[in-house]
Amino acid sequence: MFNQLIQGDAVTELKKLPDTTAQAIIADPPYFNVLENEAWDTQWKTAADYLAWCEKWVAESMRVLRDDGLCFIFGQLGKREHTFLHLMSRLTQKHQFHDLIIWDRAVGYNERRDSFTPQYEMVLVLRKGEETKFNKDAVRVPYDAATIETYMRDKRYKDKKARRAHLEKGKYATNILRVTSLKGISKEKCGHPSQKPLALIDKLILCSTDEGDLVLDPFLGSGTTAASAQRLGRAWLGIERDKGYVKIARKRLSAPANSSN
């Protein structure tokens, strides 16, 4: 079952998986009427239909999640569409809220004349139990050399060796993750309009899993979650309905750069 790409409907295929299997679930589902030119993002007649569908796949995902696991759900607000706000409200009434991550895309998109240019997406993080696996040291952000030397001059710290060792590990990451979004000229681009950067998915996997743990993606798309898990030494399982994206993901995962960690 591990390291397998399943072509099929997310809800249908999730129902086939055993309970408490995945250590982390990373889901980048359709956002509903945000990418208006994509049929898979406009397939629901109403927001109520979309929300009902989301509740189904999230319920199955949480069943498959291990008791100390985390479920990451990407979401975005369109120009006038705010369904993800309603989705977060619904899901956190049924499942335990863990965090809300802001992905700072570093550059804005979809210039608007009557409001601020949007530059972020959100990641709702749900937990299953009271105790969760979270590797805080795995996603530290390095200090530059000049910053380390500045902090070393702080006279409050007597044990200079311990202080330097702490600083050289970097600072703890906040729940605002600044990772530049992929542009058309990016070497990572594989043909999916909402493809996420490997550097972003790496952070989610590193903080929530250990080597050998299973990472599940119910909407694999072009295969980014699987590619990240594969190179980080995690097992993975991906579900994708679209034949074209399945083909892209399989080609990507079979490339030499992704054949080993």
mmCIF file of C-alpha atoms in Angstrom:
data_model
loop_
_atom_site.group_PDB
_atom_site.id
_atom_site.type_symbol
_atom_site.label_atom_id
_atom_site.label_comp_id
_atom_site.label_asym_id
_atom_site.label_seq_id
_atom_site.Cartn_x
_atom_site.Cartn_y
_atom_site.Cartn_z
ATOM 1 C CA MET A 1 0.000 0.000 0.000
ATOM 2 C CA PHE A 2 2.893 2.378 0.669
ATOM 3 C CA ASN A 3 4.551 4.460 -2.067
ATOM 4 C CA GLN A 4 1.559 4.073 -4.344
ATOM 5 C CA LEU A 5 -0.383 6.457 -6.570
ATOM 6 C CA ILE A 6 -4.071 5.537 -6.692
ATOM 7 C CA GLN A 7 -6.185 6.899 -9.525
ATOM 8 C CA GLY A 8 -9.690 7.502 -8.267
ATOM 9 C CA ASP A 9 -12.105 9.650 -6.307
ATOM 10 C CA ALA A 10 -10.755 10.896 -2.977
ATOM 11 C CA VAL A 11 -13.775 9.975 -0.843
ATOM 12 C CA THR A 12 -14.175 6.556 -2.457
ATOM 13 C CA GLU A 13 -10.504 5.638 -2.129
ATOM 14 C CA LEU A 14 -10.117 7.022 1.399
ATOM 15 C CA LYS A 15 -12.931 4.737 2.545
ATOM 16 C CA LYS A 16 -10.825 1.745 1.488
ATOM 17 C CA LEU A 17 -7.915 2.665 3.766
ATOM 18 C CA PRO A 18 -7.558 1.256 7.285
ATOM 19 C CA ASP A 19 -7.962 3.348 10.425
ATOM 20 C CA THR A 20 -5.016 5.204 11.992
ATOM 21 C CA THR A 21 -2.578 4.582 9.134
ATOM 22 C CA ALA A 22 -1.139 7.955 8.093
ATOM 23 C CA GLN A 23 1.119 10.036 10.344
ATOM 24 C CA ALA A 24 0.430 13.168 8.305
ATOM 25 C CA ILE A 25 -2.170 14.123 5.727
ATOM 26 C CA ILE A 26 -1.399 16.968 3.338
ATOM 27 C CA ALA A 27 -4.449 17.961 1.331
ATOM 28 C CA ASP A 28 -4.615 20.630 -1.361
ATOM 29 C CA PRO A 29 -8.220 20.188 -2.522
ATOM 30 C CA PRO A 30 -10.166 22.245 -5.053
ATOM 31 C CA TYR A 31 -10.821 25.674 -3.499
ATOM 32 C CA PHE A 32 -14.290 26.196 -5.078
ATOM 33 C CA ASN A 33 -14.629 28.931 -7.692
ATOM 34 C CA VAL A 34 -11.189 30.411 -7.075
ATOM 35 C CA LEU A 35 -9.604 29.004 -10.251
ATOM 36 C CA GLU A 36 -12.596 29.813 -12.407
ATOM 37 C CA ASN A 37 -11.099 28.371 -15.602
ATOM 38 C CA GLU A 38 -10.610 24.908 -14.106
ATOM 39 C CA ALA A 39 -13.549 22.486 -14.285
ATOM 40 C CA TRP A 40 -12.410 20.668 -11.134
ATOM 41 C CA ASP A 41 -12.678 23.903 -9.138
ATOM 42 C CA THR A 42 -16.133 24.859 -10.422
ATOM 43 C CA GLN A 43 -17.879 21.475 -10.361
ATOM 44 C CA TRP A 44 -20.209 22.250 -7.436
ATOM 45 C CA LYS A 45 -23.425 24.177 -8.031
ATOM 46 C CA THR A 46 -23.421 25.880 -4.639
ATOM 47 C CA ALA A 47 -21.078 26.562 -1.750
ATOM 48 C CA ALA A 48 -23.281 24.314 0.390
ATOM 49 C CA ASP A 49 -22.590 21.397 -1.966
ATOM 50 C CA TYR A 50 -18.867 22.045 -1.782
ATOM 51 C CA LEU A 51 -18.865 22.271 2.010
ATOM 52 C CA ALA A 52 -20.811 19.020 2.314
ATOM 53 C CA TRP A 53 -18.282 17.280 0.052
ATOM 54 C CA CYS A 54 -15.368 18.647 2.097
ATOM 55 C CA GLU A 55 -16.892 17.368 5.313
ATOM 56 C CA LYS A 56 -16.996 13.872 3.792
ATOM 57 C CA TRP A 57 -13.378 13.680 2.663
ATOM 58 C CA VAL A 58 -12.080 15.337 5.823
ATOM 59 C CA ALA A 59 -14.021 12.879 8.008
ATOM 60 C CA GLU A 60 -12.464 9.958 6.138
ATOM 61 C CA SER A 61 -9.027 11.565 6.324
ATOM 62 C CA MET A 62 -9.275 12.034 10.081
ATOM 63 C CA ARG A 63 -10.287 8.397 10.464
ATOM 64 C CA VAL A 64 -7.179 7.314 8.558
ATOM 65 C CA LEU A 65 -4.938 9.689 10.534
ATOM 66 C CA ARG A 66 -2.918 8.285 13.429
ATOM 67 C CA ASP A 67 -3.842 9.423 16.920
ATOM 68 C CA ASP A 68 -0.752 11.660 17.165
ATOM 69 C CA GLY A 69 -0.889 12.821 13.559
ATOM 70 C CA LEU A 70 -1.663 16.135 11.878
ATOM 71 C CA CYS A 71 -3.883 16.957 8.905
ATOM 72 C CA PHE A 72 -2.899 19.977 6.791
ATOM 73 C CA ILE A 73 -5.631 21.471 4.572
ATOM 74 C CA PHE A 74 -4.782 24.211 2.069
ATOM 75 C CA GLY A 75 -7.299 26.945 1.331
ATOM 76 C CA GLN A 76 -7.507 30.251 -0.443
ATOM 77 C CA LEU A 77 -9.901 33.152 -0.757
ATOM 78 C CA GLY A 78 -10.916 34.306 -4.210
ATOM 79 C CA LYS A 79 -11.690 37.867 -5.241
ATOM 80 C CA ARG A 80 -15.193 37.674 -3.805
ATOM 81 C CA GLU A 81 -15.290 34.052 -2.707
ATOM 82 C CA HIS A 82 -14.816 33.298 0.995
ATOM 83 C CA THR A 83 -16.012 29.699 1.261
ATOM 84 C CA PHE A 84 -12.817 28.589 2.993
ATOM 85 C CA LEU A 85 -13.733 30.738 6.004
ATOM 86 C CA HIS A 86 -16.982 28.800 6.339
ATOM 87 C CA LEU A 87 -15.148 25.518 5.812
ATOM 88 C CA MET A 88 -12.687 26.258 8.616
ATOM 89 C CA SER A 89 -15.561 27.069 10.934
ATOM 90 C CA ARG A 90 -17.368 23.827 10.121
ATOM 91 C CA LEU A 91 -14.322 21.612 10.373
ATOM 92 C CA THR A 92 -13.106 23.032 13.677
ATOM 93 C CA GLN A 93 -16.527 22.365 15.191
ATOM 94 C CA LYS A 94 -16.191 18.674 14.307
ATOM 95 C CA HIS A 95 -12.440 18.126 14.658
ATOM 96 C CA GLN A 96 -9.718 19.434 16.955
ATOM 97 C CA PHE A 97 -8.045 22.650 15.808
ATOM 98 C CA HIS A 98 -4.255 22.590 15.987
ATOM 99 C CA ASP A 99 -3.013 25.646 14.068
ATOM 100 C CA LEU A 100 -3.593 27.996 11.164
ATOM 101 C CA ILE A 101 -0.526 28.426 8.981
ATOM 102 C CA ILE A 102 -0.186 31.374 6.646
ATOM 103 C CA TRP A 103 1.776 30.608 3.511
ATOM 104 C CA ASP A 104 3.371 33.890 2.500
ATOM 105 C CA ARG A 105 3.887 33.411 -1.221
ATOM 106 C CA ALA A 106 6.444 36.272 -1.247
ATOM 107 C CA VAL A 107 4.859 37.816 -4.334
ATOM 108 C CA GLY A 108 1.299 39.006 -4.893
ATOM 109 C CA TYR A 109 -1.083 37.732 -7.521
ATOM 110 C CA ASN A 110 -4.351 38.723 -9.220
ATOM 111 C CA GLU A 111 -3.924 42.488 -8.874
ATOM 112 C CA ARG A 112 -7.025 44.176 -7.461
ATOM 113 C CA ARG A 113 -7.921 47.822 -7.816
ATOM 114 C CA ASP A 114 -10.262 47.995 -4.834
ATOM 115 C CA SER A 115 -8.341 46.041 -2.153
ATOM 116 C CA PHE A 116 -4.879 44.923 -1.115
ATOM 117 C CA THR A 117 -3.075 42.573 -3.488
ATOM 118 C CA PRO A 118 -3.336 39.056 -2.005
ATOM 119 C CA GLN A 119 -0.048 37.388 -1.162
ATOM 120 C CA TYR A 120 -0.972 34.461 1.034
ATOM 121 C CA GLU A 121 -2.823 31.190 1.264
ATOM 122 C CA MET A 122 -3.913 29.412 4.417
ATOM 123 C CA VAL A 123 -3.299 25.940 5.791
ATOM 124 C CA LEU A 124 -5.759 24.749 8.416
ATOM 125 C CA VAL A 125 -4.122 22.172 10.677
ATOM 126 C CA LEU A 126 -6.310 19.632 12.474
ATOM 127 C CA ARG A 127 -5.252 17.178 15.122
ATOM 128 C CA LYS A 128 -6.796 13.898 16.203
ATOM 129 C CA GLY A 129 -5.648 13.521 19.791
ATOM 130 C CA GLU A 130 -4.292 15.516 22.685
ATOM 131 C CA GLU A 131 -0.689 14.452 22.002
ATOM 132 C CA THR A 132 0.769 15.137 18.564
ATOM 133 C CA LYS A 133 4.094 14.428 16.944
ATOM 134 C CA PHE A 134 5.742 17.749 16.160
ATOM 135 C CA ASN A 135 9.436 18.085 15.302
ATOM 136 C CA LYS A 136 10.063 21.752 16.045
ATOM 137 C CA ASP A 137 13.829 21.525 15.573
ATOM 138 C CA ALA A 138 13.397 20.090 12.063
ATOM 139 C CA VAL A 139 12.063 23.366 10.673
ATOM 140 C CA ARG A 140 14.285 25.941 12.332
ATOM 141 C CA VAL A 141 15.193 28.993 10.247
ATOM 142 C CA PRO A 142 18.965 29.682 10.106
ATOM 143 C CA TYR A 143 20.380 32.959 11.384
ATOM 144 C CA ASP A 144 22.973 34.659 9.211
ATOM 145 C CA ALA A 145 26.495 35.008 10.619
ATOM 146 C CA ALA A 146 26.124 38.720 11.407
ATOM 147 C CA THR A 147 22.944 38.121 13.419
ATOM 148 C CA ILE A 148 24.594 35.352 15.417
ATOM 149 C CA GLU A 149 27.506 37.614 16.343
ATOM 150 C CA THR A 150 25.109 40.378 17.367
ATOM 151 C CA TYR A 151 23.195 38.056 19.660
ATOM 152 C CA MET A 152 26.441 36.673 21.072
ATOM 153 C CA ARG A 153 27.204 40.117 22.498
ATOM 154 C CA ASP A 154 24.180 39.883 24.799
ATOM 155 C CA LYS A 155 25.733 39.881 28.281
ATOM 156 C CA ARG A 156 22.797 38.092 29.884
ATOM 157 C CA TYR A 157 24.119 34.758 28.625
ATOM 158 C CA LYS A 158 27.099 33.450 30.608
ATOM 159 C CA ASP A 159 27.524 30.102 28.849
ATOM 160 C CA LYS A 160 28.764 31.386 25.503
ATOM 161 C CA LYS A 161 29.346 27.926 24.055
ATOM 162 C CA ALA A 162 25.779 26.830 24.747
ATOM 163 C CA ARG A 163 24.454 30.153 23.454
ATOM 164 C CA ARG A 164 26.344 29.817 20.153
ATOM 165 C CA ALA A 165 25.200 26.218 19.719
ATOM 166 C CA HIS A 166 21.592 27.336 20.205
ATOM 167 C CA LEU A 167 21.922 30.187 17.725
ATOM 168 C CA GLU A 168 23.612 28.051 15.104
ATOM 169 C CA LYS A 169 20.580 25.748 15.119
ATOM 170 C CA GLY A 170 18.497 28.699 13.944
ATOM 171 C CA LYS A 171 15.322 30.273 15.258
ATOM 172 C CA TYR A 172 12.068 28.429 15.658
ATOM 173 C CA ALA A 173 9.765 28.789 12.666
ATOM 174 C CA THR A 174 6.559 30.730 13.132
ATOM 175 C CA ASN A 175 3.193 29.814 11.647
ATOM 176 C CA ILE A 176 3.869 32.291 8.841
ATOM 177 C CA LEU A 177 5.913 30.359 6.292
ATOM 178 C CA ARG A 178 7.541 32.519 3.633
ATOM 179 C CA VAL A 179 8.228 30.394 0.559
ATOM 180 C CA THR A 180 8.200 31.902 -2.920
ATOM 181 C CA SER A 181 5.389 30.578 -5.086
ATOM 182 C CA LEU A 182 6.180 28.804 -8.345
ATOM 183 C CA LYS A 183 6.174 30.820 -11.526
ATOM 184 C CA GLY A 184 5.884 29.634 -15.094
ATOM 185 C CA ILE A 185 9.652 29.605 -15.609
ATOM 186 C CA SER A 186 10.317 27.544 -12.476
ATOM 187 C CA LYS A 187 12.054 24.207 -13.079
ATOM 188 C CA GLU A 188 9.613 22.642 -10.625
ATOM 189 C CA LYS A 189 6.551 23.558 -12.662
ATOM 190 C CA CYS A 190 4.861 20.430 -13.995
ATOM 191 C CA GLY A 191 1.645 21.733 -15.504
ATOM 192 C CA HIS A 192 -0.692 22.047 -12.528
ATOM 193 C CA PRO A 193 -2.138 25.558 -11.985
ATOM 194 C CA SER A 194 -2.076 25.347 -8.169
ATOM 195 C CA GLN A 195 1.137 23.368 -7.725
ATOM 196 C CA LYS A 196 2.826 24.011 -4.367
ATOM 197 C CA PRO A 197 6.613 24.446 -3.967
ATOM 198 C CA LEU A 198 8.599 21.480 -2.705
ATOM 199 C CA ALA A 199 10.227 23.751 -0.115
ATOM 200 C CA LEU A 200 6.820 24.418 1.439
ATOM 201 C CA ILE A 201 5.666 20.799 1.517
ATOM 202 C CA ASP A 202 9.077 19.779 2.889
ATOM 203 C CA LYS A 203 8.439 21.939 5.962
ATOM 204 C CA LEU A 204 5.039 20.372 6.621
ATOM 205 C CA ILE A 205 6.421 16.847 6.304
ATOM 206 C CA LEU A 206 9.542 17.509 8.375
ATOM 207 C CA CYS A 207 7.631 19.044 11.278
ATOM 208 C CA SER A 208 4.988 16.313 11.488
ATOM 209 C CA THR A 209 6.745 13.034 10.661
ATOM 210 C CA ASP A 210 9.876 10.964 11.193
ATOM 211 C CA GLU A 211 11.681 8.889 8.592
ATOM 212 C CA GLY A 212 9.587 5.876 7.624
ATOM 213 C CA ASP A 213 6.259 7.471 8.598
ATOM 214 C CA LEU A 214 3.415 7.498 6.073
ATOM 215 C CA VAL A 215 2.319 10.750 4.433
ATOM 216 C CA LEU A 216 -1.039 10.711 2.651
ATOM 217 C CA ASP A 217 -2.233 13.172 0.000
ATOM 218 C CA PRO A 218 -5.881 12.726 -1.105
ATOM 219 C CA PHE A 219 -5.438 15.206 -4.000
ATOM 220 C CA LEU A 220 -1.970 14.422 -5.281
ATOM 221 C CA GLY A 221 -2.128 16.557 -8.432
ATOM 222 C CA SER A 222 1.303 16.753 -10.027
ATOM 223 C CA GLY A 223 2.866 14.709 -7.213
ATOM 224 C CA THR A 224 4.584 17.299 -5.024
ATOM 225 C CA THR A 225 3.718 15.659 -1.695
ATOM 226 C CA ALA A 226 4.913 12.271 -2.902
ATOM 227 C CA ALA A 227 8.116 13.754 -4.346
ATOM 228 C CA SER A 228 8.847 15.535 -1.072
ATOM 229 C CA ALA A 229 8.105 12.460 1.055
ATOM 230 C CA GLN A 230 10.209 10.275 -1.209
ATOM 231 C CA ARG A 231 13.321 12.428 -0.959
ATOM 232 C CA LEU A 232 12.872 12.898 2.813
ATOM 233 C CA GLY A 233 12.714 9.173 3.488
ATOM 234 C CA ARG A 234 9.014 8.975 4.280
ATOM 235 C CA ALA A 235 6.518 6.499 2.914
ATOM 236 C CA TRP A 236 3.726 8.057 0.866
ATOM 237 C CA LEU A 237 0.326 7.358 -0.570
ATOM 238 C CA GLY A 238 -1.386 9.590 -3.117
ATOM 239 C CA ILE A 239 -4.890 9.719 -4.584
ATOM 240 C CA GLU A 240 -5.651 11.614 -7.782
ATOM 241 C CA ARG A 241 -8.729 11.466 -10.001
ATOM 242 C CA ASP A 242 -7.492 13.260 -13.119
ATOM 243 C CA LYS A 243 -5.733 10.985 -15.627
ATOM 244 C CA GLY A 244 -3.579 13.811 -16.939
ATOM 245 C CA TYR A 245 -2.213 14.707 -13.517
ATOM 246 C CA VAL A 246 -1.674 11.036 -12.698
ATOM 247 C CA LYS A 247 0.511 10.760 -15.774
ATOM 248 C CA ILE A 248 2.476 13.892 -14.794
ATOM 249 C CA ALA A 249 2.966 12.668 -11.223
ATOM 250 C CA ARG A 250 4.141 9.218 -12.268
ATOM 251 C CA LYS A 251 6.650 10.681 -14.689
ATOM 252 C CA ARG A 252 7.898 13.082 -12.033
ATOM 253 C CA LEU A 253 8.252 10.386 -9.380
ATOM 254 C CA SER A 254 10.127 8.049 -11.702
ATOM 255 C CA ALA A 255 12.725 10.685 -12.578
ATOM 256 C CA PRO A 256 16.271 9.972 -11.284
ATOM 257 C CA ALA A 257 16.164 12.948 -8.888
ATOM 258 C CA ASN A 258 13.209 11.351 -7.101
ATOM 259 C CA SER A 259 14.319 7.734 -7.206
ATOM 260 C CA SER A 260 16.131 7.993 -3.880
ATOM 261 C CA ASN A 261 16.304 10.276 -0.834
#
